[in-house]
Amino acid sequence: MTFSAYSKASVQESVAPTSPSPRPSPHRMGRGWPIGRVRGLCPRCSLWEHSTCRQARDSRKAGEHGSIVSLPPPPALLLNAQGKPMNIHHLELFYYVAKHGGISEAVRSMPYGIQQPAISGQIIQLEEFLGVTLFHRRPFALTPPGRELYDFIKPFFDNLTPMAERLRGGISQHLRIAASEIVLRDHLPPVLTALRKTFPKLKVTLREGYHPEVLTWLQQQDIDASIGLIGNGKPPTGVNAIPMFKMPLVLLVPKSSKLKNAQELWQRDRIDESLITVPSNEAISRSFQDGLAKLKVDWYGGIEVSTVDLVQTYVENGYGIGVTVAVPKMKYHAQVRTIPLEGFEPVTFGVLWQGRRNPLIEALLKTLEGAVRRLLEGEDASWSLVK
């Protein structure tokens, strides 16, 4: 049962049938009939019938119209105490607020421009109309009535865009991708160029993001795929992963540093240089700390930056020693050099997506696999393809 059925049934104006046969008066939805008295859909007329409709119940006309398709009653939340249906636009705003976990978060994710006070005011109207509180503001949490309403409307709003694409006569050609700055800048453009040969109307939305943040975006359906480091663990339920190749960890030191290998660091009683890393919850930092734990070495981040490119920048400016991954054919900054980290677990590079492999995702995966093979051609065994 879809939400659209009830929204159609809640129309208060008289509705004339579209059947090519004569229009008998019982086949009209009377003004002011409450939604609760609508019984179902006449298969021939494709109209929502009042419970007293005689045409579809008349045994002499059964061959023409068949019997009414029965429908489950709508949730009580769809009506107020007077039996009036709620404002559909208010439902849409509530859907985005519930999906993104707050009003300010919804403002940033809405497909059209709207200010936070406007959303707040209309959500308050919706709550007053229903006579319930739909969510707690700080910290954000849906109430039981809010969860019931969100679970009911979510399938309808989730499927609006795919339905529009099908009605336009083809599969969706909009691809929303999250990836690291390096992937977006240096590696993704030729992949998208190749995809456009198969999907000439391809529309792409690109977003910089890193694991594990991208997992939340996938689960909230804010993106279609993530390309980059995916960690070495199992992805959450509902998220699919294809590992492509392993990337070894390396230290970044200033070119003027006298450090020859990592073993010199591990032999010290204390490492005085600041460690420059990406956030501790990302795959690089987790793999590095796991390796240090095996060596029984304590060395925690002194400077945390958002991207591996910034790690280079701060190492180059003498702020300490950085940890990152060795990227094939990567051109490092002129004033830094790399030191291999032997014995540390490599980090997996791959693709994450949610749901089934539609033709667009399938084409993306195939194109990326070819791009990865070309990228690793002529490189040493430090990078290994995942079979």
mmCIF file of C-alpha atoms in Angstrom:
data_model
loop_
_atom_site.group_PDB
_atom_site.id
_atom_site.type_symbol
_atom_site.label_atom_id
_atom_site.label_comp_id
_atom_site.label_asym_id
_atom_site.label_seq_id
_atom_site.Cartn_x
_atom_site.Cartn_y
_atom_site.Cartn_z
ATOM 1 C CA MET A 1 0.000 0.000 0.000
ATOM 2 C CA THR A 2 1.516 3.290 -0.985
ATOM 3 C CA PHE A 3 1.058 6.689 0.589
ATOM 4 C CA SER A 4 -0.061 8.137 -2.736
ATOM 5 C CA ALA A 5 -3.263 6.114 -2.505
ATOM 6 C CA TYR A 6 -4.381 7.915 0.613
ATOM 7 C CA SER A 7 -3.301 11.325 -0.635
ATOM 8 C CA LYS A 8 -5.515 10.812 -3.679
ATOM 9 C CA ALA A 9 -8.380 9.568 -1.590
ATOM 10 C CA SER A 10 -8.307 12.601 0.659
ATOM 11 C CA VAL A 11 -9.413 14.987 -2.106
ATOM 12 C CA GLN A 12 -12.538 16.780 -0.957
ATOM 13 C CA GLU A 13 -13.861 17.896 -4.348
ATOM 14 C CA SER A 14 -16.304 15.811 -6.398
ATOM 15 C CA VAL A 15 -14.471 13.522 -8.796
ATOM 16 C CA ALA A 16 -15.929 12.357 -12.090
ATOM 17 C CA PRO A 17 -15.014 8.887 -13.385
ATOM 18 C CA THR A 18 -12.848 8.358 -16.394
ATOM 19 C CA SER A 19 -14.615 5.184 -17.550
ATOM 20 C CA PRO A 20 -15.712 5.244 -21.210
ATOM 21 C CA SER A 21 -19.082 3.817 -20.116
ATOM 22 C CA PRO A 22 -21.920 6.134 -19.003
ATOM 23 C CA ARG A 23 -21.144 7.886 -15.781
ATOM 24 C CA PRO A 24 -23.629 6.705 -13.169
ATOM 25 C CA SER A 25 -24.106 9.068 -10.272
ATOM 26 C CA PRO A 26 -22.925 6.599 -7.623
ATOM 27 C CA HIS A 27 -19.465 6.760 -9.248
ATOM 28 C CA ARG A 28 -18.750 10.154 -7.737
ATOM 29 C CA MET A 29 -16.880 10.969 -4.614
ATOM 30 C CA GLY A 30 -19.080 13.277 -2.605
ATOM 31 C CA ARG A 31 -17.850 16.551 -1.161
ATOM 32 C CA GLY A 32 -16.709 16.235 2.420
ATOM 33 C CA TRP A 33 -16.646 12.428 2.623
ATOM 34 C CA PRO A 34 -13.960 11.542 5.195
ATOM 35 C CA ILE A 35 -11.060 9.355 4.157
ATOM 36 C CA GLY A 36 -12.069 6.677 6.638
ATOM 37 C CA ARG A 37 -15.192 5.863 4.591
ATOM 38 C CA VAL A 38 -13.319 5.260 1.351
ATOM 39 C CA ARG A 39 -13.303 1.508 0.772
ATOM 40 C CA GLY A 40 -11.023 0.917 -2.175
ATOM 41 C CA LEU A 41 -10.382 1.216 -5.869
ATOM 42 C CA CYS A 42 -12.794 0.288 -8.632
ATOM 43 C CA PRO A 43 -10.608 -1.705 -11.103
ATOM 44 C CA ARG A 44 -12.300 -0.267 -14.172
ATOM 45 C CA CYS A 45 -12.895 3.331 -13.233
ATOM 46 C CA SER A 46 -9.633 3.747 -11.324
ATOM 47 C CA LEU A 47 -11.441 5.914 -8.807
ATOM 48 C CA TRP A 48 -11.559 5.719 -5.055
ATOM 49 C CA GLU A 49 -15.105 4.610 -4.208
ATOM 50 C CA HIS A 50 -17.242 5.639 -1.288
ATOM 51 C CA SER A 51 -18.485 2.742 0.831
ATOM 52 C CA THR A 52 -21.990 3.205 -0.598
ATOM 53 C CA CYS A 53 -20.909 2.917 -4.242
ATOM 54 C CA ARG A 54 -23.509 0.681 -5.886
ATOM 55 C CA GLN A 55 -21.996 0.392 -9.362
ATOM 56 C CA ALA A 56 -19.041 -1.788 -8.349
ATOM 57 C CA ARG A 57 -21.199 -3.792 -5.951
ATOM 58 C CA ASP A 58 -24.075 -4.418 -8.340
ATOM 59 C CA SER A 59 -23.884 -8.083 -9.353
ATOM 60 C CA ARG A 60 -25.376 -7.218 -12.765
ATOM 61 C CA LYS A 61 -22.411 -4.925 -13.423
ATOM 62 C CA ALA A 62 -19.764 -7.185 -11.911
ATOM 63 C CA GLY A 63 -18.504 -8.167 -15.356
ATOM 64 C CA GLU A 64 -17.908 -4.539 -16.215
ATOM 65 C CA HIS A 65 -16.400 -3.247 -13.038
ATOM 66 C CA GLY A 66 -15.382 -6.215 -10.915
ATOM 67 C CA SER A 67 -15.281 -5.888 -7.157
ATOM 68 C CA ILE A 68 -13.734 -3.076 -5.174
ATOM 69 C CA VAL A 69 -10.078 -3.619 -4.239
ATOM 70 C CA SER A 70 -10.020 -3.475 -0.461
ATOM 71 C CA LEU A 71 -7.410 -1.304 1.260
ATOM 72 C CA PRO A 72 -6.028 -1.330 4.802
ATOM 73 C CA PRO A 73 -7.050 1.682 6.850
ATOM 74 C CA PRO A 74 -4.555 4.558 6.923
ATOM 75 C CA PRO A 75 -2.643 5.206 10.155
ATOM 76 C CA ALA A 76 -4.604 7.310 12.570
ATOM 77 C CA LEU A 77 -1.831 9.911 12.342
ATOM 78 C CA LEU A 78 -2.889 10.828 8.797
ATOM 79 C CA LEU A 79 -6.068 12.437 10.150
ATOM 80 C CA ASN A 80 -6.640 14.900 12.912
ATOM 81 C CA ALA A 81 -9.427 14.672 15.459
ATOM 82 C CA GLN A 82 -11.922 16.099 12.951
ATOM 83 C CA GLY A 83 -10.960 13.551 10.271
ATOM 84 C CA LYS A 84 -9.225 16.144 8.076
ATOM 85 C CA PRO A 85 -6.112 15.103 6.108
ATOM 86 C CA MET A 86 -2.812 16.838 6.794
ATOM 87 C CA ASN A 87 -0.813 19.137 4.535
ATOM 88 C CA ILE A 88 1.334 17.022 2.201
ATOM 89 C CA HIS A 89 4.094 19.656 2.067
ATOM 90 C CA HIS A 90 4.378 19.490 5.853
ATOM 91 C CA LEU A 91 4.889 15.742 5.508
ATOM 92 C CA GLU A 92 7.677 16.294 2.992
ATOM 93 C CA LEU A 93 9.484 18.677 5.346
ATOM 94 C CA PHE A 94 9.105 16.250 8.230
ATOM 95 C CA TYR A 95 10.513 13.458 6.019
ATOM 96 C CA TYR A 96 13.743 15.422 5.420
ATOM 97 C CA VAL A 97 14.038 16.423 9.081
ATOM 98 C CA ALA A 98 13.627 12.812 10.238
ATOM 99 C CA LYS A 99 15.921 11.441 7.526
ATOM 100 C CA HIS A 100 18.814 13.814 8.221
ATOM 101 C CA GLY A 101 18.460 14.018 11.976
ATOM 102 C CA GLY A 102 17.438 17.610 12.594
ATOM 103 C CA ILE A 103 16.087 20.800 11.066
ATOM 104 C CA SER A 104 19.452 22.466 10.342
ATOM 105 C CA GLU A 105 20.710 19.213 8.753
ATOM 106 C CA ALA A 106 17.574 19.042 6.622
ATOM 107 C CA VAL A 107 18.109 22.601 5.360
ATOM 108 C CA ARG A 108 21.518 21.609 3.973
ATOM 109 C CA SER A 109 20.105 18.517 2.256
ATOM 110 C CA MET A 110 16.835 19.786 0.793
ATOM 111 C CA PRO A 111 16.637 19.621 -3.021
ATOM 112 C CA TYR A 112 15.281 23.186 -3.083
ATOM 113 C CA GLY A 113 16.034 26.306 -1.092
ATOM 114 C CA ILE A 114 14.180 26.880 2.169
ATOM 115 C CA GLN A 115 15.187 28.642 5.366
ATOM 116 C CA GLN A 116 15.369 27.005 8.776
ATOM 117 C CA PRO A 117 12.654 29.233 10.362
ATOM 118 C CA ALA A 118 10.234 28.267 7.580
ATOM 119 C CA ILE A 119 10.783 24.556 8.235
ATOM 120 C CA SER A 120 10.494 25.025 11.998
ATOM 121 C CA GLY A 121 7.225 26.924 11.647
ATOM 122 C CA GLN A 122 5.625 24.357 9.348
ATOM 123 C CA ILE A 123 6.739 21.418 11.499
ATOM 124 C CA ILE A 124 5.116 23.126 14.484
ATOM 125 C CA GLN A 125 1.905 23.475 12.436
ATOM 126 C CA LEU A 126 2.061 19.760 11.630
ATOM 127 C CA GLU A 127 2.491 18.843 15.302
ATOM 128 C CA GLU A 128 -0.359 21.141 16.338
ATOM 129 C CA PHE A 129 -2.564 19.657 13.621
ATOM 130 C CA LEU A 130 -1.891 16.116 14.844
ATOM 131 C CA GLY A 131 -1.819 16.958 18.525
ATOM 132 C CA VAL A 132 1.449 15.072 19.097
ATOM 133 C CA THR A 133 5.175 15.806 19.378
ATOM 134 C CA LEU A 134 6.991 14.211 16.443
ATOM 135 C CA PHE A 135 10.585 14.562 17.664
ATOM 136 C CA HIS A 136 12.733 15.954 20.439
ATOM 137 C CA ARG A 137 14.904 18.846 19.281
ATOM 138 C CA ARG A 138 18.083 18.554 21.370
ATOM 139 C CA PRO A 139 19.400 15.966 21.086
ATOM 140 C CA PHE A 140 17.381 14.984 18.040
ATOM 141 C CA ALA A 141 15.263 11.848 18.504
ATOM 142 C CA LEU A 142 11.979 10.767 16.969
ATOM 143 C CA THR A 143 9.126 10.137 19.369
ATOM 144 C CA PRO A 144 7.023 6.957 18.930
ATOM 145 C CA PRO A 145 4.346 8.877 16.923
ATOM 146 C CA GLY A 146 7.136 10.490 14.865
ATOM 147 C CA ARG A 147 8.703 7.109 14.126
ATOM 148 C CA GLU A 148 5.309 5.689 13.094
ATOM 149 C CA LEU A 149 4.666 8.573 10.725
ATOM 150 C CA TYR A 150 8.207 8.513 9.276
ATOM 151 C CA ASP A 151 8.096 4.750 8.650
ATOM 152 C CA PHE A 152 4.815 5.225 6.774
ATOM 153 C CA ILE A 153 5.822 8.114 4.492
ATOM 154 C CA LYS A 154 9.472 7.103 3.913
ATOM 155 C CA PRO A 155 8.856 4.568 1.076
ATOM 156 C CA PHE A 156 6.809 7.117 -0.864
ATOM 157 C CA PHE A 157 9.347 9.962 -0.712
ATOM 158 C CA ASP A 158 12.343 7.617 -1.132
ATOM 159 C CA ASN A 159 10.970 6.379 -4.441
ATOM 160 C CA LEU A 160 9.855 9.674 -5.987
ATOM 161 C CA THR A 161 13.073 10.246 -7.953
ATOM 162 C CA PRO A 162 13.376 6.650 -9.294
ATOM 163 C CA MET A 163 9.709 6.750 -10.298
ATOM 164 C CA ALA A 164 10.224 10.022 -12.161
ATOM 165 C CA GLU A 165 13.145 8.503 -14.060
ATOM 166 C CA ARG A 166 11.085 5.459 -15.051
ATOM 167 C CA LEU A 167 8.237 7.659 -16.243
ATOM 168 C CA ARG A 168 10.699 9.590 -18.390
ATOM 169 C CA GLY A 169 11.377 6.345 -20.196
ATOM 170 C CA GLY A 170 14.690 5.038 -18.971
ATOM 171 C CA ILE A 171 16.978 4.208 -16.099
ATOM 172 C CA SER A 172 18.300 6.938 -13.861
ATOM 173 C CA GLN A 173 21.370 8.689 -15.245
ATOM 174 C CA HIS A 174 22.160 10.645 -12.089
ATOM 175 C CA LEU A 175 25.173 9.403 -10.120
ATOM 176 C CA ARG A 176 26.126 10.795 -6.715
ATOM 177 C CA ILE A 177 29.703 9.909 -5.789
ATOM 178 C CA ALA A 178 31.751 10.570 -2.658
ATOM 179 C CA ALA A 179 35.538 10.253 -2.831
ATOM 180 C CA SER A 180 38.742 11.722 -1.440
ATOM 181 C CA GLU A 181 40.138 14.955 -2.816
ATOM 182 C CA ILE A 182 42.908 13.062 -4.642
ATOM 183 C CA VAL A 183 40.476 10.655 -6.300
ATOM 184 C CA LEU A 184 38.119 13.463 -7.317
ATOM 185 C CA ARG A 185 40.932 15.587 -8.722
ATOM 186 C CA ASP A 186 43.376 13.123 -10.267
ATOM 187 C CA HIS A 187 41.594 9.873 -11.049
ATOM 188 C CA LEU A 188 37.833 10.281 -11.449
ATOM 189 C CA PRO A 189 37.641 12.635 -14.494
ATOM 190 C CA PRO A 190 38.724 9.980 -17.057
ATOM 191 C CA VAL A 191 36.363 7.461 -15.450
ATOM 192 C CA LEU A 192 33.423 9.831 -15.889
ATOM 193 C CA THR A 193 34.467 10.577 -19.456
ATOM 194 C CA ALA A 194 34.314 6.855 -20.232
ATOM 195 C CA LEU A 195 30.913 6.534 -18.529
ATOM 196 C CA ARG A 196 29.449 9.328 -20.648
ATOM 197 C CA LYS A 197 30.043 7.247 -23.755
ATOM 198 C CA THR A 198 27.490 4.740 -22.459
ATOM 199 C CA PHE A 199 25.282 7.246 -20.629
ATOM 200 C CA PRO A 200 25.345 10.460 -22.706
ATOM 201 C CA LYS A 201 22.809 12.178 -20.411
ATOM 202 C CA LEU A 202 24.801 11.356 -17.295
ATOM 203 C CA LYS A 203 24.440 13.872 -14.474
ATOM 204 C CA VAL A 204 27.061 13.647 -11.731
ATOM 205 C CA THR A 205 27.102 15.045 -8.195
ATOM 206 C CA LEU A 206 30.543 14.861 -6.550
ATOM 207 C CA ARG A 207 31.176 15.172 -2.837
ATOM 208 C CA GLU A 208 34.430 15.009 -0.895
ATOM 209 C CA GLY A 209 34.217 12.415 1.850
ATOM 210 C CA TYR A 210 36.137 9.722 3.680
ATOM 211 C CA HIS A 211 35.504 6.404 5.391
ATOM 212 C CA PRO A 212 33.656 5.952 7.769
ATOM 213 C CA GLU A 213 31.670 9.166 7.161
ATOM 214 C CA VAL A 214 30.629 7.917 3.724
ATOM 215 C CA LEU A 215 28.929 4.890 5.321
ATOM 216 C CA THR A 216 26.418 7.231 6.977
ATOM 217 C CA TRP A 217 25.791 8.984 3.653
ATOM 218 C CA LEU A 218 25.150 5.648 1.950
ATOM 219 C CA GLN A 219 22.756 4.482 4.649
ATOM 220 C CA GLN A 220 20.876 7.784 4.451
ATOM 221 C CA GLN A 221 20.829 7.489 0.623
ATOM 222 C CA ASP A 222 22.620 10.812 0.250
ATOM 223 C CA ILE A 223 25.087 9.230 -2.208
ATOM 224 C CA ASP A 224 24.991 6.297 -4.617
ATOM 225 C CA ALA A 225 28.632 5.171 -4.341
ATOM 226 C CA SER A 226 31.836 5.899 -2.475
ATOM 227 C CA ILE A 227 35.294 5.460 -4.038
ATOM 228 C CA GLY A 228 38.334 5.333 -1.807
ATOM 229 C CA LEU A 229 39.741 3.595 1.256
ATOM 230 C CA ILE A 230 37.129 1.189 2.618
ATOM 231 C CA GLY A 231 38.970 -0.247 5.607
ATOM 232 C CA ASN A 232 39.663 -3.905 6.197
ATOM 233 C CA GLY A 233 36.490 -4.791 8.083
ATOM 234 C CA LYS A 234 33.066 -5.926 6.914
ATOM 235 C CA PRO A 235 30.738 -3.099 5.783
ATOM 236 C CA PRO A 236 27.418 -2.530 7.592
ATOM 237 C CA THR A 237 24.316 -4.467 6.628
ATOM 238 C CA GLY A 238 22.880 -3.186 3.362
ATOM 239 C CA VAL A 239 26.168 -1.685 2.145
ATOM 240 C CA ASN A 240 28.026 -3.585 -0.588
ATOM 241 C CA ALA A 241 31.786 -3.438 -1.083
ATOM 242 C CA ILE A 242 34.178 -4.365 -3.874
ATOM 243 C CA PRO A 243 37.841 -4.194 -2.775
ATOM 244 C CA MET A 244 40.166 -3.395 -5.683
ATOM 245 C CA PHE A 245 43.753 -3.139 -4.428
ATOM 246 C CA LYS A 246 45.843 -2.808 -1.286
ATOM 247 C CA MET A 247 47.709 0.404 -0.456
ATOM 248 C CA PRO A 248 50.771 0.185 1.856
ATOM 249 C CA LEU A 249 51.293 2.609 4.724
ATOM 250 C CA VAL A 250 54.281 4.967 4.626
ATOM 251 C CA LEU A 251 55.782 7.661 6.803
ATOM 252 C CA LEU A 252 56.299 11.146 5.390
ATOM 253 C CA VAL A 253 59.338 13.031 6.631
ATOM 254 C CA PRO A 254 60.961 16.314 5.576
ATOM 255 C CA LYS A 255 63.558 15.812 2.872
ATOM 256 C CA SER A 256 66.195 17.171 5.250
ATOM 257 C CA SER A 257 65.399 14.538 7.921
ATOM 258 C CA LYS A 258 68.249 12.175 8.877
ATOM 259 C CA LEU A 259 65.803 9.320 9.505
ATOM 260 C CA LYS A 260 66.653 6.382 7.235
ATOM 261 C CA ASN A 261 64.022 3.827 8.211
ATOM 262 C CA ALA A 262 61.121 3.329 10.595
ATOM 263 C CA GLN A 263 63.077 0.889 12.756
ATOM 264 C CA GLU A 264 65.152 3.802 14.059
ATOM 265 C CA LEU A 265 61.974 5.275 15.524
ATOM 266 C CA TRP A 266 60.808 2.023 17.146
ATOM 267 C CA GLN A 267 64.164 1.610 18.908
ATOM 268 C CA ARG A 268 63.850 4.931 20.701
ATOM 269 C CA ASP A 269 62.666 5.101 24.300
ATOM 270 C CA ARG A 270 60.436 8.008 23.305
ATOM 271 C CA ILE A 271 59.479 9.504 19.949
ATOM 272 C CA ASP A 272 59.693 13.286 20.247
ATOM 273 C CA GLU A 273 58.463 14.225 16.760
ATOM 274 C CA SER A 274 54.778 15.095 16.481
ATOM 275 C CA LEU A 275 52.710 12.567 14.554
ATOM 276 C CA ILE A 276 50.601 14.129 11.797
ATOM 277 C CA THR A 277 47.613 12.000 10.824
ATOM 278 C CA VAL A 278 44.173 12.000 9.322
ATOM 279 C CA PRO A 279 41.292 11.550 11.844
ATOM 280 C CA SER A 280 41.722 8.613 14.193
ATOM 281 C CA ASN A 281 38.531 6.865 13.028
ATOM 282 C CA GLU A 282 39.737 6.611 9.417
ATOM 283 C CA ALA A 283 41.296 3.472 7.961
ATOM 284 C CA ILE A 284 44.860 4.861 7.740
ATOM 285 C CA SER A 285 45.025 5.833 11.413
ATOM 286 C CA ARG A 286 43.399 2.612 12.604
ATOM 287 C CA SER A 287 45.793 0.428 10.610
ATOM 288 C CA PHE A 288 48.799 2.454 11.806
ATOM 289 C CA GLN A 289 47.808 2.249 15.484
ATOM 290 C CA ASP A 290 47.177 -1.506 15.144
ATOM 291 C CA GLY A 291 50.718 -1.889 13.783
ATOM 292 C CA LEU A 292 52.189 0.186 16.617
ATOM 293 C CA ALA A 293 50.318 -1.941 19.154
ATOM 294 C CA LYS A 294 51.934 -5.103 17.755
ATOM 295 C CA LEU A 295 55.339 -3.430 18.148
ATOM 296 C CA LYS A 296 54.384 -2.197 21.649
ATOM 297 C CA VAL A 297 55.190 1.352 20.614
ATOM 298 C CA ASP A 298 53.206 4.365 21.857
ATOM 299 C CA TRP A 299 52.970 7.252 19.413
ATOM 300 C CA TYR A 300 49.718 9.151 19.188
ATOM 301 C CA GLY A 301 48.596 11.906 16.881
ATOM 302 C CA GLY A 302 49.874 15.372 17.685
ATOM 303 C CA ILE A 303 48.279 17.096 14.686
ATOM 304 C CA GLU A 304 45.084 15.780 13.082
ATOM 305 C CA VAL A 305 44.182 17.016 9.596
ATOM 306 C CA SER A 306 41.271 16.235 7.310
ATOM 307 C CA THR A 307 43.070 14.949 4.178
ATOM 308 C CA VAL A 308 46.246 13.089 3.194
ATOM 309 C CA ASP A 309 47.229 16.098 1.089
ATOM 310 C CA LEU A 310 47.291 18.254 4.224
ATOM 311 C CA VAL A 311 49.512 15.670 5.909
ATOM 312 C CA GLN A 312 52.117 16.453 3.248
ATOM 313 C CA THR A 313 51.708 20.187 3.720
ATOM 314 C CA TYR A 314 52.321 20.085 7.470
ATOM 315 C CA VAL A 315 55.278 17.697 7.128
ATOM 316 C CA GLU A 316 56.774 19.976 4.484
ATOM 317 C CA ASN A 317 56.519 22.901 6.887
ATOM 318 C CA GLY A 318 58.373 21.054 9.640
ATOM 319 C CA TYR A 319 55.526 20.265 12.039
ATOM 320 C CA GLY A 320 56.473 16.607 12.444
ATOM 321 C CA ILE A 321 56.283 13.184 10.785
ATOM 322 C CA GLY A 322 53.194 12.136 8.879
ATOM 323 C CA VAL A 323 51.568 8.784 8.213
ATOM 324 C CA THR A 324 49.711 8.196 4.964
ATOM 325 C CA VAL A 325 49.297 5.636 2.179
ATOM 326 C CA ALA A 326 51.524 5.210 -0.841
ATOM 327 C CA VAL A 327 49.479 6.213 -3.867
ATOM 328 C CA PRO A 328 50.505 4.791 -7.275
ATOM 329 C CA LYS A 329 52.136 7.406 -9.540
ATOM 330 C CA MET A 330 51.707 9.986 -6.783
ATOM 331 C CA LYS A 331 53.823 13.143 -7.089
ATOM 332 C CA TYR A 332 54.755 14.093 -3.559
ATOM 333 C CA HIS A 333 55.647 17.614 -2.501
ATOM 334 C CA ALA A 334 59.206 18.575 -3.328
ATOM 335 C CA GLN A 335 60.321 18.912 0.299
ATOM 336 C CA VAL A 336 59.081 15.551 1.598
ATOM 337 C CA ARG A 337 60.085 11.936 1.107
ATOM 338 C CA THR A 338 58.540 8.588 2.073
ATOM 339 C CA ILE A 339 59.741 5.825 4.395
ATOM 340 C CA PRO A 340 58.115 2.377 4.019
ATOM 341 C CA LEU A 341 56.325 0.858 7.020
ATOM 342 C CA GLU A 342 57.192 -2.817 6.872
ATOM 343 C CA GLY A 343 54.953 -5.186 8.805
ATOM 344 C CA PHE A 344 51.984 -2.813 8.874
ATOM 345 C CA GLU A 345 48.698 -4.003 7.375
ATOM 346 C CA PRO A 346 47.947 -2.314 4.010
ATOM 347 C CA VAL A 347 44.666 -0.451 3.637
ATOM 348 C CA THR A 348 42.093 -1.558 1.072
ATOM 349 C CA PHE A 349 40.960 0.733 -1.737
ATOM 350 C CA GLY A 350 37.594 -0.029 -3.299
ATOM 351 C CA VAL A 351 33.997 0.950 -3.947
ATOM 352 C CA LEU A 352 30.995 1.006 -1.611
ATOM 353 C CA TRP A 353 27.378 1.249 -2.682
ATOM 354 C CA GLN A 354 23.940 0.420 -1.316
ATOM 355 C CA GLY A 355 21.223 -1.707 -2.880
ATOM 356 C CA ARG A 356 21.236 -3.601 -6.137
ATOM 357 C CA ARG A 357 23.771 -3.196 -8.931
ATOM 358 C CA ASN A 358 21.739 -1.215 -11.431
ATOM 359 C CA PRO A 359 23.156 -0.649 -14.952
ATOM 360 C CA LEU A 360 24.795 2.640 -13.936
ATOM 361 C CA ILE A 361 26.554 1.166 -10.883
ATOM 362 C CA GLU A 362 27.546 -1.864 -12.956
ATOM 363 C CA ALA A 363 29.134 0.385 -15.584
ATOM 364 C CA LEU A 364 30.920 2.427 -12.901
ATOM 365 C CA LEU A 365 32.429 -0.699 -11.323
ATOM 366 C CA LYS A 366 33.614 -2.071 -14.660
ATOM 367 C CA THR A 367 35.157 1.271 -15.653
ATOM 368 C CA LEU A 368 36.915 1.619 -12.291
ATOM 369 C CA GLU A 369 38.366 -1.890 -12.511
ATOM 370 C CA GLY A 370 39.941 -1.009 -15.860
ATOM 371 C CA ALA A 371 41.247 2.292 -14.504
ATOM 372 C CA VAL A 372 42.843 0.560 -11.498
ATOM 373 C CA ARG A 373 44.631 -1.971 -13.702
ATOM 374 C CA ARG A 374 46.059 0.823 -15.833
ATOM 375 C CA LEU A 375 47.100 2.750 -12.724
ATOM 376 C CA LEU A 376 49.076 -0.199 -11.336
ATOM 377 C CA GLU A 377 50.828 -1.058 -14.610
ATOM 378 C CA GLY A 378 54.592 -0.808 -14.198
ATOM 379 C CA GLU A 379 54.369 -0.359 -10.409
ATOM 380 C CA ASP A 380 56.208 -2.633 -7.976
ATOM 381 C CA ALA A 381 54.623 -5.265 -5.748
ATOM 382 C CA SER A 382 53.863 -2.737 -2.984
ATOM 383 C CA TRP A 383 50.383 -2.417 -4.445
ATOM 384 C CA SER A 384 48.496 -5.659 -4.959
ATOM 385 C CA LEU A 385 45.227 -6.201 -6.765
ATOM 386 C CA VAL A 386 42.531 -7.875 -4.703
ATOM 387 C CA LYS A 387 41.455 -11.030 -6.487
#
